[in-house]
XYZ file of C-alpha atoms in Angstrom:
482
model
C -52.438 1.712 -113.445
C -52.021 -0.976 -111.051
C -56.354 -1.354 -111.518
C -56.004 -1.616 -115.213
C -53.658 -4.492 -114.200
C -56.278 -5.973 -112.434
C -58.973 -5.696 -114.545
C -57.147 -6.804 -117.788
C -55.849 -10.216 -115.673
C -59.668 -10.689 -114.982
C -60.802 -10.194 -118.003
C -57.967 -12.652 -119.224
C -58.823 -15.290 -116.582
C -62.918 -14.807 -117.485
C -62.478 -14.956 -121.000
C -60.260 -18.339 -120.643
C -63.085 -20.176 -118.311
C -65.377 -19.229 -120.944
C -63.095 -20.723 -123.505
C -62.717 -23.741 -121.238
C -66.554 -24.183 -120.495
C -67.037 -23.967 -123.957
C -64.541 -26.259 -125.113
C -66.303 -28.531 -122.743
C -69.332 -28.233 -123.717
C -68.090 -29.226 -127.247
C -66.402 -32.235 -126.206
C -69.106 -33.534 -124.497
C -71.681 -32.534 -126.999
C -69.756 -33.872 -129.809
C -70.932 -37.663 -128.585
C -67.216 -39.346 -128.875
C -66.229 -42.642 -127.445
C -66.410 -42.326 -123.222
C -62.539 -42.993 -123.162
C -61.598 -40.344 -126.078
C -64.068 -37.792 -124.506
C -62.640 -38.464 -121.008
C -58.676 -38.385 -122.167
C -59.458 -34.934 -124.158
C -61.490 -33.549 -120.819
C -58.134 -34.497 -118.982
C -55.823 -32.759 -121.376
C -57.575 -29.221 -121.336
C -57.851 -29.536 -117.509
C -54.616 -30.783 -116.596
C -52.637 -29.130 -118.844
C -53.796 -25.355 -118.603
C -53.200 -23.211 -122.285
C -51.494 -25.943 -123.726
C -54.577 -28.267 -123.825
C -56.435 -25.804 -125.031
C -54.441 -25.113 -128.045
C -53.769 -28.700 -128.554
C -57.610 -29.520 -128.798
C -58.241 -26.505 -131.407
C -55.173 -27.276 -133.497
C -56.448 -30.996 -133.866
C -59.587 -31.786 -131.364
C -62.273 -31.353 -133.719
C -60.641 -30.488 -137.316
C -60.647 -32.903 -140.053
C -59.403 -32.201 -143.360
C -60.900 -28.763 -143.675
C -64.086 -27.118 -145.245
C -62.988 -26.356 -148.142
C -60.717 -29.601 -149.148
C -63.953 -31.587 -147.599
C -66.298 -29.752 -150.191
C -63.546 -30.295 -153.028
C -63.226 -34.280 -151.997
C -67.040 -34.880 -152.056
C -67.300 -33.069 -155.403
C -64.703 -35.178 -157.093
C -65.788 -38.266 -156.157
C -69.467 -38.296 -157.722
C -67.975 -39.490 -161.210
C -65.766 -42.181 -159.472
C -69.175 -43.305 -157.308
C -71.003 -43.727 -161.021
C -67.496 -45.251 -162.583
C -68.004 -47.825 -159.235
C -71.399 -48.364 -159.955
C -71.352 -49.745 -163.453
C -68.829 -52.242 -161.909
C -72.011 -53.955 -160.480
C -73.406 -55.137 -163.477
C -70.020 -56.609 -164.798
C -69.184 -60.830 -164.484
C -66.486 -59.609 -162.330
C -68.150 -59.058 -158.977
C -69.451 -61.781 -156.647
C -72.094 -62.543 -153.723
C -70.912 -65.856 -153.289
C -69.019 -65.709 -149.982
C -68.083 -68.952 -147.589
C -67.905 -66.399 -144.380
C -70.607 -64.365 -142.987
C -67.711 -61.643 -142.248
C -66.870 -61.533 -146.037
C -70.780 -60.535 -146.839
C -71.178 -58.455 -143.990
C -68.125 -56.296 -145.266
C -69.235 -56.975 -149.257
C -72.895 -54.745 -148.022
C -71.171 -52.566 -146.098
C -68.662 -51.471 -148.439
C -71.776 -51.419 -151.130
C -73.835 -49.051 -149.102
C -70.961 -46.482 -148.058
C -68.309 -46.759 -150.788
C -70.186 -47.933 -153.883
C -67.599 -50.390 -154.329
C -68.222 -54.389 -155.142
C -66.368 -57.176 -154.114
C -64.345 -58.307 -157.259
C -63.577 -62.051 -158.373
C -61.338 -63.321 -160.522
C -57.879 -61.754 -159.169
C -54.259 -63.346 -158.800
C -52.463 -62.499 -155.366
C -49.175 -63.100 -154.391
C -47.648 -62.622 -150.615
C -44.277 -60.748 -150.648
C -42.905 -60.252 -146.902
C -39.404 -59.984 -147.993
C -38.075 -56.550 -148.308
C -35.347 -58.050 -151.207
C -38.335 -59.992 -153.168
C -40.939 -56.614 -152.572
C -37.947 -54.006 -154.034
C -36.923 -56.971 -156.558
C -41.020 -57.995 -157.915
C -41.276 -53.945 -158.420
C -37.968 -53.688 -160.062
C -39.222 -55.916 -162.291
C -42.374 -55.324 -163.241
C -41.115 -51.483 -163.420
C -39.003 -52.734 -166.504
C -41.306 -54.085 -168.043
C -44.183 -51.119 -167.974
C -45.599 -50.483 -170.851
C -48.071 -47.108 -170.206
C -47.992 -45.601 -167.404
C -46.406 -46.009 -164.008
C -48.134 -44.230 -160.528
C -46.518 -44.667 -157.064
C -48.686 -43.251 -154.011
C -46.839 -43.521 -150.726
C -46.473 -42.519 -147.016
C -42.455 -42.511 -146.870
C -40.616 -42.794 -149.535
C -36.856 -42.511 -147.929
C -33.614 -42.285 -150.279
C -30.947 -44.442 -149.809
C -29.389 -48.306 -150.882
C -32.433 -50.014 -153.447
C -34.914 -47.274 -153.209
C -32.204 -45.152 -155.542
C -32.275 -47.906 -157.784
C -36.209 -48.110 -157.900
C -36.183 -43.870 -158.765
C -33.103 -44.377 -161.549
C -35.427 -47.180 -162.884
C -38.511 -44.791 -163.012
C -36.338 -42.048 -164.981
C -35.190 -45.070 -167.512
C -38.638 -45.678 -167.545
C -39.906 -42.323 -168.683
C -37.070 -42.113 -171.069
C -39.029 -44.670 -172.767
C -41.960 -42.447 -173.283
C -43.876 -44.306 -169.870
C -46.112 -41.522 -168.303
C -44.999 -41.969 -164.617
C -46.838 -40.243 -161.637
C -45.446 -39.725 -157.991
C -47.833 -38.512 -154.883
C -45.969 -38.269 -151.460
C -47.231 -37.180 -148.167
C -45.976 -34.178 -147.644
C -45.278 -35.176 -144.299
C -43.829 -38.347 -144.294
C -41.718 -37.656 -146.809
C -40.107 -34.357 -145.923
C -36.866 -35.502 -145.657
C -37.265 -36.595 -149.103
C -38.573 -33.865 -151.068
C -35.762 -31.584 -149.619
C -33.006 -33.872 -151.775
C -32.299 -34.370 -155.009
C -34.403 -36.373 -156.301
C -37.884 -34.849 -156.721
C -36.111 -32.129 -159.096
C -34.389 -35.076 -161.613
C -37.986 -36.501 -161.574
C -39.226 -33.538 -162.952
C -36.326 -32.888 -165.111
C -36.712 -36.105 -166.462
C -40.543 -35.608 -167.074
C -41.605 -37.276 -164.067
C -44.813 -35.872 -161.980
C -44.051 -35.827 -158.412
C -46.417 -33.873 -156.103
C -47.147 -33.211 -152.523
C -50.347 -34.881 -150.867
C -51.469 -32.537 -147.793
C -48.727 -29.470 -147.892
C -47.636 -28.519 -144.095
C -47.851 -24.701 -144.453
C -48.750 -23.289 -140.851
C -51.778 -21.165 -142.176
C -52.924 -24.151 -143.154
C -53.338 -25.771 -139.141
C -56.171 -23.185 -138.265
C -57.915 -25.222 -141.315
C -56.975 -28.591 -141.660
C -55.864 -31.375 -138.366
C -51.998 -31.374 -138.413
C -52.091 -34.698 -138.037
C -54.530 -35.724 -140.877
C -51.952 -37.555 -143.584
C -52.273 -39.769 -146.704
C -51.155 -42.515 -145.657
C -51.687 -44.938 -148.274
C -48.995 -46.910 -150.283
C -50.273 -47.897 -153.539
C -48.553 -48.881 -157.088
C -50.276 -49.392 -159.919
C -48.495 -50.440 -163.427
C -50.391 -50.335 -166.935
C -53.678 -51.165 -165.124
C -52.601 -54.797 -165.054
C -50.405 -55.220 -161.823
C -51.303 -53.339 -158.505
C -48.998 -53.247 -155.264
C -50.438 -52.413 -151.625
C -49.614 -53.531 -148.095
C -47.508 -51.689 -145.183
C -44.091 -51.030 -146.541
C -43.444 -47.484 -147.554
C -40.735 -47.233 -150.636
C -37.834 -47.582 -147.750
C -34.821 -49.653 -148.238
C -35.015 -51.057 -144.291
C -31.029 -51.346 -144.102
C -30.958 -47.650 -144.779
C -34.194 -46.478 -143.094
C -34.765 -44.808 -139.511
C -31.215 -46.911 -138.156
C -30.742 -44.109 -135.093
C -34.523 -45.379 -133.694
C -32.436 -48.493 -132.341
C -35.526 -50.953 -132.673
C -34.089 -52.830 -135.804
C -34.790 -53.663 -139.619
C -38.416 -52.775 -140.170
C -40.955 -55.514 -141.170
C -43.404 -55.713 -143.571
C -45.804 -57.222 -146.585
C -46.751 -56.290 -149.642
C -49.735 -58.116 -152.099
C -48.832 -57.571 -155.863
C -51.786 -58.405 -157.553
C -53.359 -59.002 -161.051
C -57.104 -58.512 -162.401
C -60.096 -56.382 -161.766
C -59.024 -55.284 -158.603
C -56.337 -53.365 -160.102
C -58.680 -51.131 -161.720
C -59.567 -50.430 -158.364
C -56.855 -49.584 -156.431
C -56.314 -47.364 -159.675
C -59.183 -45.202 -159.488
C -58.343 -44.844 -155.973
C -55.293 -43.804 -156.746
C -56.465 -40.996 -159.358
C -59.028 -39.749 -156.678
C -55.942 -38.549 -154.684
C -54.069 -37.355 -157.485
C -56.817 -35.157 -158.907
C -57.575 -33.832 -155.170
C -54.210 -32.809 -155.055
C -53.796 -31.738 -158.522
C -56.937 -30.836 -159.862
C -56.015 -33.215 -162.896
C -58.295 -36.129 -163.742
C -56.439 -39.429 -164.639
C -59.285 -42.001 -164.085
C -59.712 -44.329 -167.274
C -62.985 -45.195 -167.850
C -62.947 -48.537 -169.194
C -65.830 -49.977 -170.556
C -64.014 -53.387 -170.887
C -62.094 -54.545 -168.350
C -60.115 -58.404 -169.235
C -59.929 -61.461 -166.580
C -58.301 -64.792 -166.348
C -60.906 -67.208 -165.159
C -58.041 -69.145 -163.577
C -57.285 -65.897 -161.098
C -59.748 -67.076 -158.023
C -59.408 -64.586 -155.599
C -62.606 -62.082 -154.069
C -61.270 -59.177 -152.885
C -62.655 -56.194 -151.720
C -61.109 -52.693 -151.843
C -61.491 -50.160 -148.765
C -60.561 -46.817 -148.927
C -61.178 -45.230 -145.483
C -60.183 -41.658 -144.667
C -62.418 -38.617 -143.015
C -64.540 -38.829 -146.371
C -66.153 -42.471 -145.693
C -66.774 -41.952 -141.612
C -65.748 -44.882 -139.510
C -65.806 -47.764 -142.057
C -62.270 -49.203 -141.679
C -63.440 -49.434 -137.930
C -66.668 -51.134 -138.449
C -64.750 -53.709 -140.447
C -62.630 -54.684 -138.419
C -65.813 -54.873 -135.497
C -67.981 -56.945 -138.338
C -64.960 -59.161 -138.520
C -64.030 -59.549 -135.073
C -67.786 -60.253 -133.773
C -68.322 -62.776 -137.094
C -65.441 -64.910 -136.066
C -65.874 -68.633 -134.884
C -62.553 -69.980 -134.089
C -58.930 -67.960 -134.252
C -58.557 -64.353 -134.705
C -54.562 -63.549 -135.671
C -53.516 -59.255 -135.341
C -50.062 -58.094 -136.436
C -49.861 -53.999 -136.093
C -46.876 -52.033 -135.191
C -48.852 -49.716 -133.143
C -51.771 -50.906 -131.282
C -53.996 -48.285 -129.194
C -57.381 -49.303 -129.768
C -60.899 -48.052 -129.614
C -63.631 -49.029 -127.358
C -65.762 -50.869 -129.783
C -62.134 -52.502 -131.001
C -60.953 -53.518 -127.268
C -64.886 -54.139 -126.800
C -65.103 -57.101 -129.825
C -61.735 -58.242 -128.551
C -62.777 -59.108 -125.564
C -66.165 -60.590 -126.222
C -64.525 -63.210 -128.574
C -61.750 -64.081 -125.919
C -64.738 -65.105 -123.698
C -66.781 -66.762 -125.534
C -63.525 -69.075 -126.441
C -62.141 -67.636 -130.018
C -58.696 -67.858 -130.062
C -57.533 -64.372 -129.931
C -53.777 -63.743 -130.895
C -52.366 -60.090 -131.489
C -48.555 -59.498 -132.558
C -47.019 -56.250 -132.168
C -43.036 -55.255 -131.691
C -41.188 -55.442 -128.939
C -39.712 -52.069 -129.549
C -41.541 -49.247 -130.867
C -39.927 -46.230 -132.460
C -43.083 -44.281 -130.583
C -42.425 -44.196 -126.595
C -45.790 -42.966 -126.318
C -47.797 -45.446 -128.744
C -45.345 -47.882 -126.628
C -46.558 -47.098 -123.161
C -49.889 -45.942 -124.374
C -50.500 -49.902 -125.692
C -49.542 -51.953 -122.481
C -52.494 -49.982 -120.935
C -54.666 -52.575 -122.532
C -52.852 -55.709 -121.977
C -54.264 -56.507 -118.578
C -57.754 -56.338 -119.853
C -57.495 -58.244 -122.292
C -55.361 -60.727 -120.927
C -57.474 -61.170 -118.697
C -60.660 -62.052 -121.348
C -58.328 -65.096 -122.711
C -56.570 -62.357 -125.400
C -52.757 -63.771 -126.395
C -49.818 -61.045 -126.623
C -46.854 -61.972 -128.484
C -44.498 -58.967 -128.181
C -42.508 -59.222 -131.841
C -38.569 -59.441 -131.036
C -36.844 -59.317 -134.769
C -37.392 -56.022 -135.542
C -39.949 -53.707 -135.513
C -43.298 -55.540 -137.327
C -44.491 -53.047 -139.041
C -47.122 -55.285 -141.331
C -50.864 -54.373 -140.773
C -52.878 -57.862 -140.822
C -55.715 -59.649 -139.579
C -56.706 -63.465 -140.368
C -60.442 -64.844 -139.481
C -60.932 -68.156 -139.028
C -58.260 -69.375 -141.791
C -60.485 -67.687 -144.165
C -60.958 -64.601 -144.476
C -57.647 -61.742 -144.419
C -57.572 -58.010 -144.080
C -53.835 -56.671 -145.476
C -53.206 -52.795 -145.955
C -52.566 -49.376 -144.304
C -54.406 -49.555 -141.051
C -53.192 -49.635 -137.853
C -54.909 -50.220 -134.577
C -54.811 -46.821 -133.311
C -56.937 -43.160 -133.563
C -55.187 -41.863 -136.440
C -55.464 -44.726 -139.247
C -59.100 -45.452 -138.078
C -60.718 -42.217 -137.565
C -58.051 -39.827 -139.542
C -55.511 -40.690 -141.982
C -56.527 -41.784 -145.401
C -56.168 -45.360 -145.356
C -56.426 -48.315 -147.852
C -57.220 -51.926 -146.973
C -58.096 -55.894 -148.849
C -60.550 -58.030 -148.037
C -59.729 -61.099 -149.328
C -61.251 -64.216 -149.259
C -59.129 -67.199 -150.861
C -58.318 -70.261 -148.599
C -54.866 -70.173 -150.509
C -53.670 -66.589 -149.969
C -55.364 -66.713 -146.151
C -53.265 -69.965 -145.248
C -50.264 -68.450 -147.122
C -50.816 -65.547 -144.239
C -51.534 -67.436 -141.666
C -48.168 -69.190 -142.195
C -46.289 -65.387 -141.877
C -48.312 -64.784 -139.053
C -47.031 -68.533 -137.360
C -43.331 -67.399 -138.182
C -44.321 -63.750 -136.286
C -45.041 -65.574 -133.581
C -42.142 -68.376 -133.294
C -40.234 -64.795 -133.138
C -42.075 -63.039 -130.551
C -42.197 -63.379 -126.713
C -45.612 -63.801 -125.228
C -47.015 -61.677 -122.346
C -48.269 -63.773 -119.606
C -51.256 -62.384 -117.755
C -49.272 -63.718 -114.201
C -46.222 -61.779 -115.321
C -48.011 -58.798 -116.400
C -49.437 -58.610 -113.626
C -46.532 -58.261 -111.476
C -45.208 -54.834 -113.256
C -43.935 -51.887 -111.000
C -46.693 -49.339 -109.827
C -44.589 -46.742 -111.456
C -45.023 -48.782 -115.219
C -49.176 -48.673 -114.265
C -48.500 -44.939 -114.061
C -46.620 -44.464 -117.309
C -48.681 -46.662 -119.128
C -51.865 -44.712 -118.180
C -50.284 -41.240 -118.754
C -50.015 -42.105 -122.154
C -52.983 -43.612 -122.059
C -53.937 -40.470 -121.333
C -53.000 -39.091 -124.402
C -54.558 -42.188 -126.987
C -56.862 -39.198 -128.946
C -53.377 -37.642 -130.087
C -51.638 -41.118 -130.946
C-alpha cells in the first residue's frame, strides 16, 4: 500500500512539472511584453498550484471561442454600415496635428471607422450638471433611449434617472439597458431591473458570471464601456458610471469619486450608436443598428472626432494610440487616470518624451480604492521621475476621469485606463478629438486637477523605506492581473 503511495505522489509531482514546463513553454512562446512574461513566470514559480490555476483561469483566455466567432460574425454588416460613412461630407482629412492623422489611418485600417466633422461637444465634470444634462435630455426623448454602462449603482439621483426612464417608456419611448454583469451585480439583485421590465423596459446582462463559463471565457474580461445615446441626436460617453458619488462605494474611505462626461451632438452620435447596438445584439442576438442613408449636420458644429472602440476584437489599438500620441507630441503631454500600471511601450514613450524635453504631467489619486493597483503604480514613479516625468498625486477624491491632452490640441476622453485590463482586455470606448475649443476647455480641468494634487518629487521619492520598494514591487509583481 505504502508503494502505491509512492508511486501515485510521483506520478502527481511528474505530471505537475510537466504542467509547469509546459505552461512555460507557453508563456514564453506566446511573445508578450518582457515585464508581463517575466511577472507571469514569477507567479507560477513562486506561488506553487495557485499560479498555475491563476494563469489557466485568465493567462491566456480572452473572450472565448465561441463568443470570439459570434463577435467577428456580427460585425461584417457594421464594417460595410462604417464604410459608406467614407464617402459622406461628414468625414475629414484635414488635421492640424500629425497625432490626429496618425490615429485618423489607424483607426481606418483596423476599425473601418472615419474621423467625423461637424459635431457639437460640451465638457460636463460635475456630477450635479452630468445627472442634471441627462435628466434633461431624458425628458425630452422622443424615440428611443439606450444606456450601456459599467456600474450602474442605486441610490440618491441615479433613482431619479431609472423613475425618469419608466416615465419615459410610459410615453411609448423604446428604452434599452445593457449592464456588465459584473459591475453591476449589486444592482441587478434589487428592485429595479424587474420594474424595468414590468414597465417595458429592456435591461440585459453584458458577459454573465456563471462558473462554467471561466474554463471558456477570462474572468476578468468586462464591458466596460459607458455610453448613452438618445434619438440618434445626443450621445453621452466619458468615465462616470450611472453612480450618484454621495451614495457610491462610501466604506472605500478615499472620497467622492471624480469624473467627466462629453454630451455630444452630430454624426458622431451615429457612431457611438452603432457601437452601442454591436453589444446589444452580441448579447442579445437582436439587431438594432439603423441604417441611415441620410444622416443631418449643423455646419456651425466644428468638432473632428474620432470614435475607438477597443476590446479583444480590435488587438492592441487603444494602446497604439495612446503610443502614436505620446511619440507625436512637441510640447506638454497632460494624463489623468485613476489607475495607472502601464505597459512597456506606454512607460517606454513616456520616457522618451520626458528626455527629449516635452512636458510630461500625469494625475492620478492620492487614494486608490485598489491597494494593489496602488502599490503596483509607485513602482514606476522613480523611472520616470527620473526621465523629467511630473506626478501630481490627486488629493480631492478619488479622480476617476480617463484623459489625455497633446500639445493643447489634440484630447483623448473615454473608458481607458492606464493599466492591463482596459488596454489589452476589457471592451473599451474612447474620442479623439481635435477642436482647440473643447482641448483648452480640458486643459483648464486638467489645471484645476492639478492646483488639487500634491506633486511627487523625485528627491523625496527617493528617500522611501526599503520595505515600500518591496511592496511596491510585489505588486508589481502582479501588473498582468491588475
Amino acid at each position: 500500500m505504502e508503494k502505491i503511495y509512492q508511486v501515485i505522489t510521483w506520478l502527481s509531482l511528474f505530471s505537475y512539472w510537466l504542467l509547469l514546463a509546459f505552461i512555460t513553454v507557453r508563456i514564453i512562446f506566446k511573445r508578450r511584453e518582457v515585464s508581463s512574461a517575466f511577472a507571469w513566470l514569477l507567479i507560477i514559480y513562486i506561488i506553487p498550484l495557485f499560479g498555475l490555476i491563476i494563469y489557466l483561469l485568465i493567462g491566456e483566455l480572452g473572450q472565448g471561442y465561441i463568443r470570439n466567432s459570434k463577435t467577428k460574425l456580427m460585425f461584417f454588416p457594421y464594417i460595410e454600415w462604417f464604410r459608406k460613412l467614407k464617402g459622406k461630407k461628414i468625414t475629414t482629412d484635414n488635421f492640424h496635428h500629425d497625432s490626429s492623422s496618425f490615429i485618423n489611418k489607424l483607426c481606418l485600417n483596423k476599425l473601418f471607422i472615419p474621423s467625423l466633422t461637424y459635431n457639437n461637444l460640451e465638457i460636463l465634470n460635475h456630477p450635479n450638471n452630468i445627472l442634471s444634462s441627462i435628466l434633461k435630455d431624458i425628458r425630452q426623448s422622443k424615440s428611443f433611449i439606450h444606456f450601456e454602462f459599467y456600474i450602474w449603482s442605486a441610490g440618491g439621483v441615479t433613482n431619479v434617472i431609472a423613475q425618469e426612464l419608466i416615465k419615459s417608456s410610459s410615453r411609448g419611448v423604446k428604452v434599452r439597458i445593457l449592464l456588465d454583469a459584473a459591475g453591476s451585480r449589486k444592482f441587478f439583485k434589487t428592485k429595479w431591473p424587474q420594474i424595468f421590465q414590468s414597465n417595458n423596459i429592456e435591461i440585459k446582462e453584458a458577459l454573465k458570471v456563471q462558473p462554467l463559463r471561466m474554463f471558456f471565457r477570462r474572468l476578468d474580461y468586462r464591458q466596460h464601456r459607458k455610453i448613452i445615446v438618445i434619438d440618434n441626436e445626443i450621445g453621452y460617453t466619458g468615465s462616470m458610471n450611472m453612480i450618484d458619488p454621495r451614495y457610491f462605494k462610501k466604506s472605500s474611505h478615499v472620497g467622492q469619486w471624480i469624473d467627466l462626461m462629453v454630451r455630444m451632438k452630430g454624426p458622431a452620435v451615429y457612431i457611438l450608436h452603432a457601437i452601442q447596438s454591436w453589444d446589444w445584439e452580441i448579447e442579445t442576438n437582436q439587431r438594432i443598428l439603423k441604417k441611415e442613408d441620410f444622416i443631418p449636420i449643423n455646419k456651425d458644429y466644428l468638432s473632428s472626432v474620432q470614435v475607438i472602440p477597443s476590446g479583444p476584437m480590435f488587438g492592441s489599438i487603444i494602446s497604439q494610440v495612446l503610443v502614436l500620441a505620446i511619440h507625436n507630441a512637441r510640447n506638454e503631454i497632460t494624463i489623468t487616470t485613476p489607475y495607472f500600471v502601464p505597459s512597456d511601450r506606454i512607460i517606454h514613450a513616456l520616457k522618451t518624451a520626458g528626455e527629449r524635453c516635452i512636458k510630461v504631467n500625469i494625475i492620478i489619486p492620492n487614494k486608490n480604492d485598489s491597494i494593489m493597483v496602488e502599490w503596483a503604480s509607485r513602482a514606476f514613479f522613480e523611472e520616470l521621475l527620473m526621465s523629467g516625468v511630473r506626478i501630481f498625486r490627486y488629493t480631492e477624491g478619488l479622480l476617476h476621469t480617463k484623459s489625455v491632452v497633446i500639445d493643447n490640441n489634440l484630447s483623448l476622453v473615454g473608458t481607458v485606463n492606464i493599466d492591463v485590463r482596459s488596454l489589452q482586455i476589457n471592451d473599451e470606448l474612447t474620442l479623439a478629438i481635435e477642436d482647440s475649443e473643447f482641448t483648452k476647455k480640458l486643459n483648464s480641468i486638467q489645471q484645476e486637477y492639478i492646483r488639487n494634487s500634491i506633486e511627487v518629487s523625485e528627491k523625496s521619492w527617493k528617500k522611501r523605506s526599503f520595505g515600500k520598494k518591496v511592496l511596491e514591487q510585489f505588486f508589481y509583481l502582479f501588473s498582468p492581473l491588475l
